[in-house]
Coordinates of C-alpha atoms in Angstrom, one line a residue:
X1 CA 0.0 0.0 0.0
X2 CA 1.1 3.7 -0.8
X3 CA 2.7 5.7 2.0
X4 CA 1.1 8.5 3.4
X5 CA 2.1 11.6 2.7
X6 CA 3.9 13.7 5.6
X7 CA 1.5 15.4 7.8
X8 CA 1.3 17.8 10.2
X9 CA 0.8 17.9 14.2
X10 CA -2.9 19.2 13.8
X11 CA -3.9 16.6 10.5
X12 CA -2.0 13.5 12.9
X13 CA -4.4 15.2 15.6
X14 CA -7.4 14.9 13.8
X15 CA -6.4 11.8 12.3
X16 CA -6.4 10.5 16.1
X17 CA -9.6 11.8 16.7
X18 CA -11.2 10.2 13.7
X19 CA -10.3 7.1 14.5
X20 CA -12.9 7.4 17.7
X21 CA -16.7 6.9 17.1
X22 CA -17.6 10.1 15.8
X23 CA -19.9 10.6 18.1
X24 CA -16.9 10.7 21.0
X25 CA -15.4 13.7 18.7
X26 CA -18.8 15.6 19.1
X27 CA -18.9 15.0 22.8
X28 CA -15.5 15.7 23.6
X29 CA -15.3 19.3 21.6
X30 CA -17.6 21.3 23.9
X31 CA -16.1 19.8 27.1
X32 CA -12.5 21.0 25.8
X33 CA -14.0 24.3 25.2
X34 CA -15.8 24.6 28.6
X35 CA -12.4 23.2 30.6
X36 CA -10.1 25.7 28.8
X37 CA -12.4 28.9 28.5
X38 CA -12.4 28.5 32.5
X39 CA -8.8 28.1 32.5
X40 CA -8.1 31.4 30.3
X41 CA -10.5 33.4 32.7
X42 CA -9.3 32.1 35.5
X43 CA -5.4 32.7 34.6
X44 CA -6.3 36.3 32.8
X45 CA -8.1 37.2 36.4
X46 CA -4.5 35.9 37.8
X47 CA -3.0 38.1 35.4
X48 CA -4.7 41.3 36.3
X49 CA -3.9 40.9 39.8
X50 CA -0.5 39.6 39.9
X51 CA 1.2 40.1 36.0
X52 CA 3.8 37.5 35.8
X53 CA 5.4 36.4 32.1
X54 CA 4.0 32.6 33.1
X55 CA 0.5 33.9 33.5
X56 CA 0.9 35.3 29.7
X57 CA 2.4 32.0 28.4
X58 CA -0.6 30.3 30.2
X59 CA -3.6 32.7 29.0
X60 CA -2.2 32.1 25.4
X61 CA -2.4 28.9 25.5
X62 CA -5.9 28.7 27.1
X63 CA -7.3 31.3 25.0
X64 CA -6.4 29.7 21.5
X65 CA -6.7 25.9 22.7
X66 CA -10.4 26.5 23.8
X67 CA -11.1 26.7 20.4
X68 CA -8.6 24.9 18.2
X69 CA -8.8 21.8 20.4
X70 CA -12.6 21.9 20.1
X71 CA -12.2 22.5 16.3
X72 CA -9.9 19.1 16.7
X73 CA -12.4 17.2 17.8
X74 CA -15.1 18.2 15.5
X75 CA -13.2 17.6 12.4
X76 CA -12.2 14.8 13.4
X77 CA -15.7 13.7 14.3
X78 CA -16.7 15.0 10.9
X79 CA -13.7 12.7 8.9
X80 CA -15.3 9.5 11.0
X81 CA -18.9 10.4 10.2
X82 CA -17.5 10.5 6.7
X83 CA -15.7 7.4 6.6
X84 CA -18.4 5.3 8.0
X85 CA -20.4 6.7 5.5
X86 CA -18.0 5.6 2.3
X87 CA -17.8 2.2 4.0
X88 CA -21.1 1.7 4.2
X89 CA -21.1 2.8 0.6
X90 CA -18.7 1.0 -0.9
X91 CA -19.4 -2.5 1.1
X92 CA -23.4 -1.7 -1.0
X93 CA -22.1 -1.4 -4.0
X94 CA -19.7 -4.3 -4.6
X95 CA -22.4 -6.4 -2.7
X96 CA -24.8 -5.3 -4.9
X97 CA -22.1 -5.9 -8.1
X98 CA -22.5 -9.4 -9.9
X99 CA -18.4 -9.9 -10.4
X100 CA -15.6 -8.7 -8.5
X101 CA -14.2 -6.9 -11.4
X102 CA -15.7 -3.9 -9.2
X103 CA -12.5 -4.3 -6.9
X104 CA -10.7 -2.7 -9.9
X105 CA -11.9 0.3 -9.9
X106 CA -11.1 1.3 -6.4
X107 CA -8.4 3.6 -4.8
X108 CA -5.7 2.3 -2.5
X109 CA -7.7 4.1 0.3
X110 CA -11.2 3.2 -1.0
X111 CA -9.9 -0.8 -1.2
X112 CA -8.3 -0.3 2.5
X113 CA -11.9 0.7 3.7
X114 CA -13.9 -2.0 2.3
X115 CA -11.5 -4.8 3.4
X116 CA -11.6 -3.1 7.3
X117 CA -15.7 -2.6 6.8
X118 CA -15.3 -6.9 5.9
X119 CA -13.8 -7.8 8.7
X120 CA -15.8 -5.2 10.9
X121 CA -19.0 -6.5 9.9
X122 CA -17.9 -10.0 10.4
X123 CA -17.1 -9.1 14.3
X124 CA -13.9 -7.8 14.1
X125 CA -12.5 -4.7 16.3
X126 CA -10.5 -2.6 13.0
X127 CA -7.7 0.1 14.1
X128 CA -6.8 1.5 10.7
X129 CA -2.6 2.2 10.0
X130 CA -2.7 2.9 6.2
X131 CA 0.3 0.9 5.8
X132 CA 2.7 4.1 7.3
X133 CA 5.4 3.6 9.7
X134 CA 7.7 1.2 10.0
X135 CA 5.3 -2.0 10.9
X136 CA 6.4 -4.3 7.4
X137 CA 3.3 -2.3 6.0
X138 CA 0.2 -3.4 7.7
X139 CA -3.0 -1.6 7.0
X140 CA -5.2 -2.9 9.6
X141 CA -5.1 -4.3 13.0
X142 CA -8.3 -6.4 13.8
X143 CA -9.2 -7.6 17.4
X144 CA -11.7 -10.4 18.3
X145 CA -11.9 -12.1 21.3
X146 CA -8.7 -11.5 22.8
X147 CA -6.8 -12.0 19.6
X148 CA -4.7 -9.6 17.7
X149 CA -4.2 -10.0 13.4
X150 CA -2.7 -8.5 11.3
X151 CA -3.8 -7.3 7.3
X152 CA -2.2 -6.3 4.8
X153 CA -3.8 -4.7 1.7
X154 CA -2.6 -4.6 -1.8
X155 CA -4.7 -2.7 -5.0
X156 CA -3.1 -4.3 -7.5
X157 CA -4.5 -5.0 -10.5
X158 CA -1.9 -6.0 -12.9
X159 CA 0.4 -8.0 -10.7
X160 CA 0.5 -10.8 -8.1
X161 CA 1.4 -10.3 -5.1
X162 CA 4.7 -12.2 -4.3
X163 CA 5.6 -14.5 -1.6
X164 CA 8.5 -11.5 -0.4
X165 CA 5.0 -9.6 0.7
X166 CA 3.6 -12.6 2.8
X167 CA 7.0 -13.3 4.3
X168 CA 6.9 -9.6 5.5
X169 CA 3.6 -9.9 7.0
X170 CA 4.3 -13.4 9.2
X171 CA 7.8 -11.9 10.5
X172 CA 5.9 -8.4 12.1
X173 CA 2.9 -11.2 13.2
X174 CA 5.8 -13.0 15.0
X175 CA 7.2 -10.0 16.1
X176 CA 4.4 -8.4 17.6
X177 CA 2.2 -11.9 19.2
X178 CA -0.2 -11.5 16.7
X179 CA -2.8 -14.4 16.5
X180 CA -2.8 -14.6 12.7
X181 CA -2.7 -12.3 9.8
X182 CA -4.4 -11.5 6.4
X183 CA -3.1 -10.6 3.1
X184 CA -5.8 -9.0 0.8
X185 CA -5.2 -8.2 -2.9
X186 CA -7.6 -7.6 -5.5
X187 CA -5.5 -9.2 -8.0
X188 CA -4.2 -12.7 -7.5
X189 CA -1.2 -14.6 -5.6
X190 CA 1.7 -16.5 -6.7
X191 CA 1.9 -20.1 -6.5
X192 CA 5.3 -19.5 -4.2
X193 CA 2.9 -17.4 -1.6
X194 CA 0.4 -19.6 -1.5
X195 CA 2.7 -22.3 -0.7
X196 CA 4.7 -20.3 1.6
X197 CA 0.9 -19.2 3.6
X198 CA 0.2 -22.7 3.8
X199 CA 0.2 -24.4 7.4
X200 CA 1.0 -21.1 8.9
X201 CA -1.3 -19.2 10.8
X202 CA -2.0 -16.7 7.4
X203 CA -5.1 -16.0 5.3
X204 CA -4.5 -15.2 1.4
X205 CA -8.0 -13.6 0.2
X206 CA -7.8 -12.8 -3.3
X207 CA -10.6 -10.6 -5.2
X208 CA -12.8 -13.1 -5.4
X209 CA -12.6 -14.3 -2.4
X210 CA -13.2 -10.6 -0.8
X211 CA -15.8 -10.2 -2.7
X212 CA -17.4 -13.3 -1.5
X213 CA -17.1 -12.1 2.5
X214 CA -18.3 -8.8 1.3
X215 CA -21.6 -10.2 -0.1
X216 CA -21.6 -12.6 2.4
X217 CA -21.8 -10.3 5.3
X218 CA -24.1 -8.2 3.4
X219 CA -26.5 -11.0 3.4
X220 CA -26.6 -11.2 7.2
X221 CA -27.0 -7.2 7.6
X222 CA -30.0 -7.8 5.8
X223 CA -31.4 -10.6 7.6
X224 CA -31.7 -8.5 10.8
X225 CA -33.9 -6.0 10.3
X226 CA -36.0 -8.0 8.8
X227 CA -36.7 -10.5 11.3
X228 CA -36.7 -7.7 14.2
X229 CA -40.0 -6.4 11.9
X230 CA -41.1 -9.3 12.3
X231 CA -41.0 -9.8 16.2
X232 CA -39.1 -12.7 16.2
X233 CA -35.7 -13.8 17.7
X234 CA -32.6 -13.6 15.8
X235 CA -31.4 -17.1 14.9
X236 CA -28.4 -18.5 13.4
X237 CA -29.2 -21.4 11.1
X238 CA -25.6 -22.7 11.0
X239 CA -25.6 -22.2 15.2
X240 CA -28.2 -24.5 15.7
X241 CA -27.7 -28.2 16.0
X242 CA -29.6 -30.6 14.3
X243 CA -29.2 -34.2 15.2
X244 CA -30.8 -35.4 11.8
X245 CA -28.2 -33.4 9.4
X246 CA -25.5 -33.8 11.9
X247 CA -22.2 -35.7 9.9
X248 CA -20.5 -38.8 11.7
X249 CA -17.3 -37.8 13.8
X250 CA -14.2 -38.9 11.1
X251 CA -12.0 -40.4 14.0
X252 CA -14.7 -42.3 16.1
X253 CA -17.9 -42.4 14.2
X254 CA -19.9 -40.8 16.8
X255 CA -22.7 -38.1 16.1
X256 CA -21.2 -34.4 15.9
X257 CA -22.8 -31.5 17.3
X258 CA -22.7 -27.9 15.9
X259 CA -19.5 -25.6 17.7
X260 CA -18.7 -21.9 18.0
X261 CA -15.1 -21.4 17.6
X262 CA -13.5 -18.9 20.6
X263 CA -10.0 -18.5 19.1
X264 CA -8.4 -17.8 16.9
X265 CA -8.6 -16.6 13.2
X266 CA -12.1 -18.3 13.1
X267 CA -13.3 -16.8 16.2
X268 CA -17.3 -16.7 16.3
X269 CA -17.6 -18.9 13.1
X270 CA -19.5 -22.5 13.7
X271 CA -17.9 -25.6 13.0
X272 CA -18.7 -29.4 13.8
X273 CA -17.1 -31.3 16.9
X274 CA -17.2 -34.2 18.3
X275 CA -20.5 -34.6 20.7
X276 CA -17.8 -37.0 22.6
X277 CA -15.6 -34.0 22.8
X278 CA -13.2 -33.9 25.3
X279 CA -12.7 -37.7 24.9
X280 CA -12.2 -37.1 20.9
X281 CA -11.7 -34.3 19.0
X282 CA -12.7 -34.7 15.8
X283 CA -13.9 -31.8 14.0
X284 CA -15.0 -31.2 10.1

């Protein structure tokens, strides 16, 4: 991914800010202003009776930060409102697309929001990096149950992405504790990546296969409203056992029962285990 361009302390401020619901940004202005319009009086009512050069450094400071840090906070408010937005946007249109050739069209930036709007709407906590710093250029830090990942994003159409790229991405997951990670391209892989990601503990996700999650979350966003019209409880088909559909356990032929994973990469997906579980531990 692109490196960001250099910035300056008040766009890294407001970069901070927006990466708070933007709700906290709209909260937080107007207590900034109330706490440091107080401070300014208070220190210019200092300053009439007792002029000192500190007093004067201080009454500066409060007199412009009780409206710059406000401003702070709104903007940044305003850049989250604004992202959430063109996530929600861009997640609708390539779910509503029929191929992912739509994934070619995108910006760097526009790509890095859909993939963290993927993982967020599959349960994921998403801290956005934009790939800038020296972190082996990760883009997004996901968090679900107690687990840290790592992704890596890469908008490129014409190329593969290499196995160098998905060497990069396990060393920084080793060197950091992370769980797992994910390398996301809109393009394809090489065959030496995919055989380097196998039996290690990282996800290659292709365009088609992003676009699958994307549509594939979509379809559950939908579901929700649409039962809570309804009146009626929220059920996950695939979280439900049923004994008559239930496959035979591969290692000792027993009846499986349907599992919620709590670790992990697959953390919160279903899977089948062994109703004879701790005894055997066969899954599928």
């Amino acid at each position: 991914m692109p490196r960001r361009r250099k910035s300056s302390a008040l766009d890294d401020m407001i970069e901070l800010v927006s990466m708070l619901p933007w709700w906290a940004g709209a909260v937080m202005a107007p207590i900034c202003y109330l706490l440091l319009h107080a401070w300014a009086v208070r220190v210019a009512a200092e300053m009439i009776a007792k002029p000192q050069l500190t007093s004067g450094i201080y009454y500066a400071l409060g007199s412009v930060g009780q409206y710059l840090l406000p401003f702070i906070c709104l903007a940044g408010a305003a850049m989250s409102a604004w992202r959430r937005h063109q996530r929600k946007t861009l997640a609708d249109n390539v779910s509503a697309a029929k191929t992912a050739d739509v994934l070619e069209g995108m910006s760097w930036r526009e790509f890095e929001l859909l993939v963290g709007e993927g993982f967020r709407r599959k349960g994921f906590q998403v801290e956005e990096l934009g790939g800038a710093g020296a972190d082996g250029g990760v883009d997004l830090v996901l968090r679900k149950g107690g687990e840290k990942y790592l992704v890596q994003c890469k908008q490129w159409r014409a190329y593969k992405v290499t196995v160098q790229v998905v060497r990069e991405l396990y060393g920084v997951m080793a060197a950091s504790g992370a769980a797992g990670g994910f390398v996301v391209t809109s393009g394809r892989f090489t065959a030496d990546a995919r055989e380097f990601a196998q039996g290690r503990n990282v996800q290659l996700m292709d365009g088609d296969a992003l676009f699958a999650l994307i549509r594939s979350v979509r379809e559950k966003v939908r579901d929700v409203p649409s039962r809570a019209a309804e009146g009626k409880p929220r059920i996950e088909p695939e979280l439900v056992s049923n004994a008559s559909a239930a496959p035979a356990c591969p290692r000792c032929a027993g009846q499986m029962v349907r599992r919620t994973a709590k670790k992990g990469a697959n953390a919160g997906e279903a899977f089948w285990g062994c109703g004879a579980f701790p005894k055997c531990r066969g899954t599928a």
